[in-house]
PDB file of C-alpha atoms in Angstrom:
ATOM      1  CA  ALA A   5       5.678  27.636  44.281  1.00 45.00           C
ATOM      2  CA  ALA A   6       5.791  24.413  42.099  1.00 56.00           C
ATOM      3  CA  GLY A   7       2.064  25.654  40.712  1.00 62.00           C
ATOM      4  CA  ARG A   8      -0.047  26.259  43.886  1.00 67.00           C
ATOM      5  CA  TRP A   9      -0.788  29.366  42.686  1.00 60.00           C
ATOM      6  CA  ASP A  10      -3.894  29.410  43.650  1.00 71.00           C
ATOM      7  CA  ASP A  11      -2.446  29.425  47.160  1.00 72.00           C
ATOM      8  CA  VAL A  12       0.077  32.538  46.143  1.00 65.00           C
ATOM      9  CA  GLU A  13      -3.023  34.195  44.773  1.00 73.00           C
ATOM     10  CA  LYS A  14      -4.697  33.910  48.541  1.00 77.00           C
ATOM     11  CA  THR A  15      -1.506  35.353  50.657  1.00 71.00           C
ATOM     12  CA  ARG A  16      -0.938  37.996  48.457  1.00 65.00           C
ATOM     13  CA  LYS A  17      -4.574  39.205  48.892  1.00 76.00           C
ATOM     14  CA  MET A  18      -4.387  38.828  51.754  1.00 76.00           C
ATOM     15  CA  ILE A  19      -1.412  40.652  52.752  1.00 74.00           C
ATOM     16  CA  GLU A  20      -3.247  43.589  50.895  1.00 74.00           C
ATOM     17  CA  ASP A  21      -5.529  43.017  53.224  1.00 77.00           C
ATOM     18  CA  ASN A  22      -3.332  43.302  56.794  1.00 79.00           C
ATOM     19  CA  ARG A  23      -1.566  46.237  54.662  1.00 71.00           C
ATOM     20  CA  VAL A  24       1.516  43.597  55.141  1.00 70.00           C
ATOM     21  CA  LYS A  25       4.215  45.761  53.371  1.00 72.00           C
ATOM     22  CA  LYS A  26       7.217  43.425  51.263  1.00 69.00           C
ATOM     23  CA  GLN A  27      10.519  45.081  51.870  1.00 75.00           C
ATOM     24  CA  PRO A  28      11.482  45.538  48.358  1.00 80.00           C
ATOM     25  CA  GLY A  29      14.770  43.997  46.917  1.00 86.00           C
ATOM     26  CA  CYS A  30      17.930  47.154  46.742  1.00 95.00           C
ATOM     27  CA  ALA A  31      21.169  47.059  45.720  1.00 97.00           C
ATOM     28  CA  TRP A  32      23.700  50.262  46.321  1.00 98.00           C
ATOM     29  CA  ILE A  33      26.915  50.687  45.325  1.00 98.00           C
ATOM     30  CA  GLU A  34      29.745  53.394  45.461  1.00 97.00           C
ATOM     31  CA  VAL A  35      31.329  55.232  42.683  1.00 97.00           C
ATOM     32  CA  GLU A  36      32.835  58.436  42.801  1.00 95.00           C
ATOM     33  CA  GLU A  37      32.209  58.919  46.263  1.00 96.00           C
ATOM     34  CA  LYS A  38      28.404  59.197  45.200  1.00 97.00           C
ATOM     35  CA  VAL A  39      26.011  55.641  45.936  1.00 98.00           C
ATOM     36  CA  HIS A  40      23.960  55.195  43.819  1.00 98.00           C
ATOM     37  CA  GLU A  41      20.366  52.759  44.696  1.00 97.00           C
ATOM     38  CA  PHE A  42      18.338  49.862  42.670  1.00 97.00           C
ATOM     39  CA  VAL A  43      16.097  47.674  42.694  1.00 93.00           C
ATOM     40  CA  VAL A  44      14.007  45.310  41.056  1.00 86.00           C
ATOM     41  CA  GLY A  45      13.853  46.927  37.047  1.00 84.00           C
ATOM     42  CA  ASP A  46      15.052  50.405  38.284  1.00 87.00           C
ATOM     43  CA  VAL A  47      15.037  52.495  35.394  1.00 92.00           C
ATOM     44  CA  SER A  48      14.529  56.426  36.974  1.00 94.00           C
ATOM     45  CA  HIS A  49      18.510  56.212  36.990  1.00 96.00           C
ATOM     46  CA  PRO A  50      19.981  58.606  34.919  1.00 96.00           C
ATOM     47  CA  GLN A  51      22.353  56.404  33.028  1.00 97.00           C
ATOM     48  CA  THR A  52      19.655  53.896  33.049  1.00 96.00           C
ATOM     49  CA  GLU A  53      19.722  53.323  29.023  1.00 97.00           C
ATOM     50  CA  GLU A  54      24.078  52.884  29.425  1.00 98.00           C
ATOM     51  CA  ILE A  55      23.858  50.125  32.905  1.00 97.00           C
ATOM     52  CA  TYR A  56      20.718  48.062  30.501  1.00 95.00           C
ATOM     53  CA  SER A  57      22.150  48.017  27.388  1.00 96.00           C
ATOM     54  CA  GLU A  58      25.543  46.744  29.524  1.00 97.00           C
ATOM     55  CA  LEU A  59      23.339  43.882  31.026  1.00 95.00           C
ATOM     56  CA  GLN A  60      21.738  42.760  28.021  1.00 93.00           C
ATOM     57  CA  ARG A  61      25.860  42.695  26.344  1.00 96.00           C
ATOM     58  CA  LEU A  62      26.518  40.672  28.689  1.00 95.00           C
ATOM     59  CA  SER A  63      23.678  37.856  28.923  1.00 92.00           C
ATOM     60  CA  LEU A  64      24.801  37.160  25.428  1.00 93.00           C
ATOM     61  CA  GLN A  65      28.133  36.654  26.236  1.00 97.00           C
ATOM     62  CA  MET A  66      26.247  33.842  29.290  1.00 94.00           C
ATOM     63  CA  GLU A  67      24.488  32.036  27.708  1.00 91.00           C
ATOM     64  CA  GLU A  68      27.347  31.767  24.988  1.00 95.00           C
ATOM     65  CA  VAL A  69      29.027  30.119  28.370  1.00 94.00           C
ATOM     66  CA  GLY A  70      26.338  27.870  29.019  1.00 92.00           C
ATOM     67  CA  TYR A  71      24.615  30.426  31.144  1.00 90.00           C
ATOM     68  CA  ILE A  72      20.772  29.346  31.339  1.00 83.00           C
ATOM     69  CA  PRO A  73      18.211  31.740  33.850  1.00 78.00           C
ATOM     70  CA  ASP A  74      16.654  30.412  37.140  1.00 75.00           C
ATOM     71  CA  THR A  75      13.333  30.810  36.758  1.00 65.00           C
ATOM     72  CA  LYS A  76      12.482  29.091  40.065  1.00 70.00           C
ATOM     73  CA  ALA A  77      13.826  32.662  41.384  1.00 61.00           C
ATOM     74  CA  VAL A  78      10.954  34.169  39.981  1.00 57.00           C
ATOM     75  CA  LEU A  79       7.867  33.493  41.693  1.00 56.00           C
ATOM     76  CA  HIS A  80       5.605  35.311  39.321  1.00 54.00           C
ATOM     77  CA  HIS A  81       2.664  33.461  38.016  1.00 54.00           C
ATOM     78  CA  ILE A  82       4.063  34.410  33.884  1.00 55.00           C
ATOM     79  CA  ASP A  83       5.980  33.094  31.270  1.00 60.00           C
ATOM     80  CA  GLU A  84       8.878  32.191  31.092  1.00 60.00           C
ATOM     81  CA  GLY A  85       9.985  34.616  28.498  1.00 59.00           C
ATOM     82  CA  GLU A  86       9.267  37.266  30.995  1.00 63.00           C
ATOM     83  CA  LYS A  87      10.796  35.614  34.219  1.00 56.00           C
ATOM     84  CA  GLU A  88      13.856  35.855  32.255  1.00 57.00           C
ATOM     85  CA  ASN A  89      13.411  39.604  31.679  1.00 59.00           C
ATOM     86  CA  VAL A  90      12.363  40.355  35.237  1.00 61.00           C
ATOM     87  CA  LEU A  91      15.602  38.183  36.730  1.00 63.00           C
ATOM     88  CA  CYS A  92      18.100  40.149  34.501  1.00 72.00           C
ATOM     89  CA  TYR A  93      16.844  43.151  35.899  1.00 85.00           C
ATOM     90  CA  HIS A  94      17.614  42.579  39.621  1.00 88.00           C
ATOM     91  CA  SER A  95      18.572  45.071  41.328  1.00 93.00           C
ATOM     92  CA  GLU A  96      21.964  43.880  41.956  1.00 95.00           C
ATOM     93  CA  LYS A  97      22.136  43.148  38.166  1.00 95.00           C
ATOM     94  CA  LEU A  98      21.615  46.877  37.778  1.00 96.00           C
ATOM     95  CA  ALA A  99      24.633  47.836  39.881  1.00 98.00           C
ATOM     96  CA  ILE A 100      26.816  45.631  38.368  1.00 98.00           C
ATOM     97  CA  GLY A 101      26.252  47.181  35.145  1.00 97.00           C
ATOM     98  CA  PHE A 102      26.382  50.114  36.656  1.00 98.00           C
ATOM     99  CA  GLY A 103      29.567  49.567  37.977  1.00 98.00           C
ATOM    100  CA  LEU A 104      31.154  48.642  34.963  1.00 98.00           C
ATOM    101  CA  ILE A 105      30.081  51.073  33.151  1.00 98.00           C
ATOM    102  CA  THR A 106      31.591  53.628  35.641  1.00 98.00           C
ATOM    103  CA  THR A 107      34.750  52.317  36.779  1.00 98.00           C
ATOM    104  CA  PRO A 108      38.470  51.256  35.486  1.00 97.00           C
ATOM    105  CA  PRO A 109      39.315  47.960  34.286  1.00 96.00           C
ATOM    106  CA  GLY A 110      39.813  45.959  36.567  1.00 94.00           C
ATOM    107  CA  THR A 111      38.341  47.850  40.241  1.00 96.00           C
ATOM    108  CA  PRO A 112      36.868  45.557  42.516  1.00 98.00           C
ATOM    109  CA  LEU A 113      33.259  46.304  42.760  1.00 98.00           C
ATOM    110  CA  ARG A 114      31.600  46.669  45.974  1.00 98.00           C
ATOM    111  CA  ILE A 115      27.965  46.188  46.182  1.00 98.00           C
ATOM    112  CA  VAL A 116      25.046  45.744  48.808  1.00 98.00           C
ATOM    113  CA  LYS A 117      21.992  44.335  48.874  1.00 96.00           C
ATOM    114  CA  ASN A 118      19.671  44.702  51.536  1.00 96.00           C
ATOM    115  CA  LEU A 119      17.748  41.011  51.331  1.00 92.00           C
ATOM    116  CA  ARG A 120      19.403  38.093  50.356  1.00 92.00           C
ATOM    117  CA  VAL A 121      20.868  37.027  46.785  1.00 93.00           C
ATOM    118  CA  CYS A 122      18.701  35.011  45.291  1.00 88.00           C
ATOM    119  CA  SER A 123      20.077  32.019  43.693  1.00 89.00           C
ATOM    120  CA  ASP A 124      20.034  33.457  40.048  1.00 91.00           C
ATOM    121  CA  CYS A 125      21.382  36.257  40.515  1.00 91.00           C
ATOM    122  CA  HIS A 126      24.468  34.295  42.629  1.00 95.00           C
ATOM    123  CA  ALA A 127      24.993  31.946  39.337  1.00 94.00           C
ATOM    124  CA  ALA A 128      24.513  34.905  36.956  1.00 95.00           C
ATOM    125  CA  THR A 129      26.854  36.546  39.574  1.00 97.00           C
ATOM    126  CA  LYS A 130      29.977  34.589  39.234  1.00 97.00           C
ATOM    127  CA  ILE A 131      30.046  33.735  35.635  1.00 97.00           C
ATOM    128  CA  ILE A 132      29.721  37.330  34.595  1.00 97.00           C
ATOM    129  CA  SER A 133      33.235  38.132  37.686  1.00 98.00           C
ATOM    130  CA  SER A 134      34.764  35.383  35.082  1.00 97.00           C
ATOM    131  CA  ILE A 135      33.419  37.062  32.018  1.00 97.00           C
ATOM    132  CA  VAL A 136      34.684  40.682  32.763  1.00 97.00           C
ATOM    133  CA  GLY A 137      37.828  39.638  34.772  1.00 97.00           C
ATOM    134  CA  ARG A 138      37.007  41.788  38.333  1.00 97.00           C
ATOM    135  CA  GLU A 139      36.554  40.616  41.654  1.00 98.00           C
ATOM    136  CA  ILE A 140      33.257  41.272  43.091  1.00 98.00           C
ATOM    137  CA  ILE A 141      31.670  42.240  46.329  1.00 98.00           C
ATOM    138  CA  VAL A 142      28.300  41.705  47.441  1.00 98.00           C
ATOM    139  CA  ARG A 143      27.468  42.204  50.979  1.00 97.00           C
ATOM    140  CA  ASP A 144      23.995  40.712  51.148  1.00 95.00           C
ATOM    141  CA  ALA A 145      21.472  40.067  54.995  1.00 93.00           C
ATOM    142  CA  ASN A 146      23.313  37.055  55.238  1.00 93.00           C
ATOM    143  CA  ARG A 147      26.786  37.296  54.405  1.00 95.00           C
ATOM    144  CA  PHE A 148      29.988  38.398  52.499  1.00 96.00           C
ATOM    145  CA  HIS A 149      30.438  36.470  49.052  1.00 97.00           C
ATOM    146  CA  HIS A 150      33.476  37.798  47.240  1.00 98.00           C
ATOM    147  CA  PHE A 151      33.336  36.311  43.194  1.00 98.00           C
ATOM    148  CA  THR A 152      36.062  35.867  41.351  1.00 97.00           C
ATOM    149  CA  ASN A 153      36.678  33.983  38.025  1.00 96.00           C
ATOM    150  CA  GLY A 154      33.750  32.404  38.249  1.00 96.00           C
ATOM    151  CA  LEU A 155      33.417  31.116  41.485  1.00 96.00           C
ATOM    152  CA  CYS A 156      32.558  32.566  45.232  1.00 97.00           C
ATOM    153  CA  SER A 157      33.988  32.195  48.551  1.00 96.00           C
ATOM    154  CA  CYS A 158      31.099  30.885  50.318  1.00 91.00           C
ATOM    155  CA  GLY A 159      32.110  27.576  48.641  1.00 86.00           C
ATOM    156  CA  ASP A 160      28.377  27.079  46.961  1.00 82.00           C
TER     157      ASP A 160
END
């Protein structure tokens, strides 16, 4: 957005006036033959409290190894703290949190996402894979990402 919040507001108004629907970012993970769906900031899942708690625990561990949230990925005119909070609960992170609390240690997590993975989630997932010692496979709109030991198969 590069500080052009007036343009952002005009564009959002035009989208609303023309009834254009933006596809929400969703992530899915299958655990015990059941598919679980998450959207950003989702609180509808029966295990929301445990998922959020797991993500908060991970956030502290990620900060300890130098992770800094990439707030440029949040295209809303809100303060930095709110942006960091929004990033923490992106759909793929919720799916990762759920997978970590519901599958045995060492089990690979396989997640499908309907949109591209944002730069912050990509960086965070690399770190999470290292912290938890698991392979995390994310299929986004463009490709498969295999996160293992802090690295991604896309070679970024």
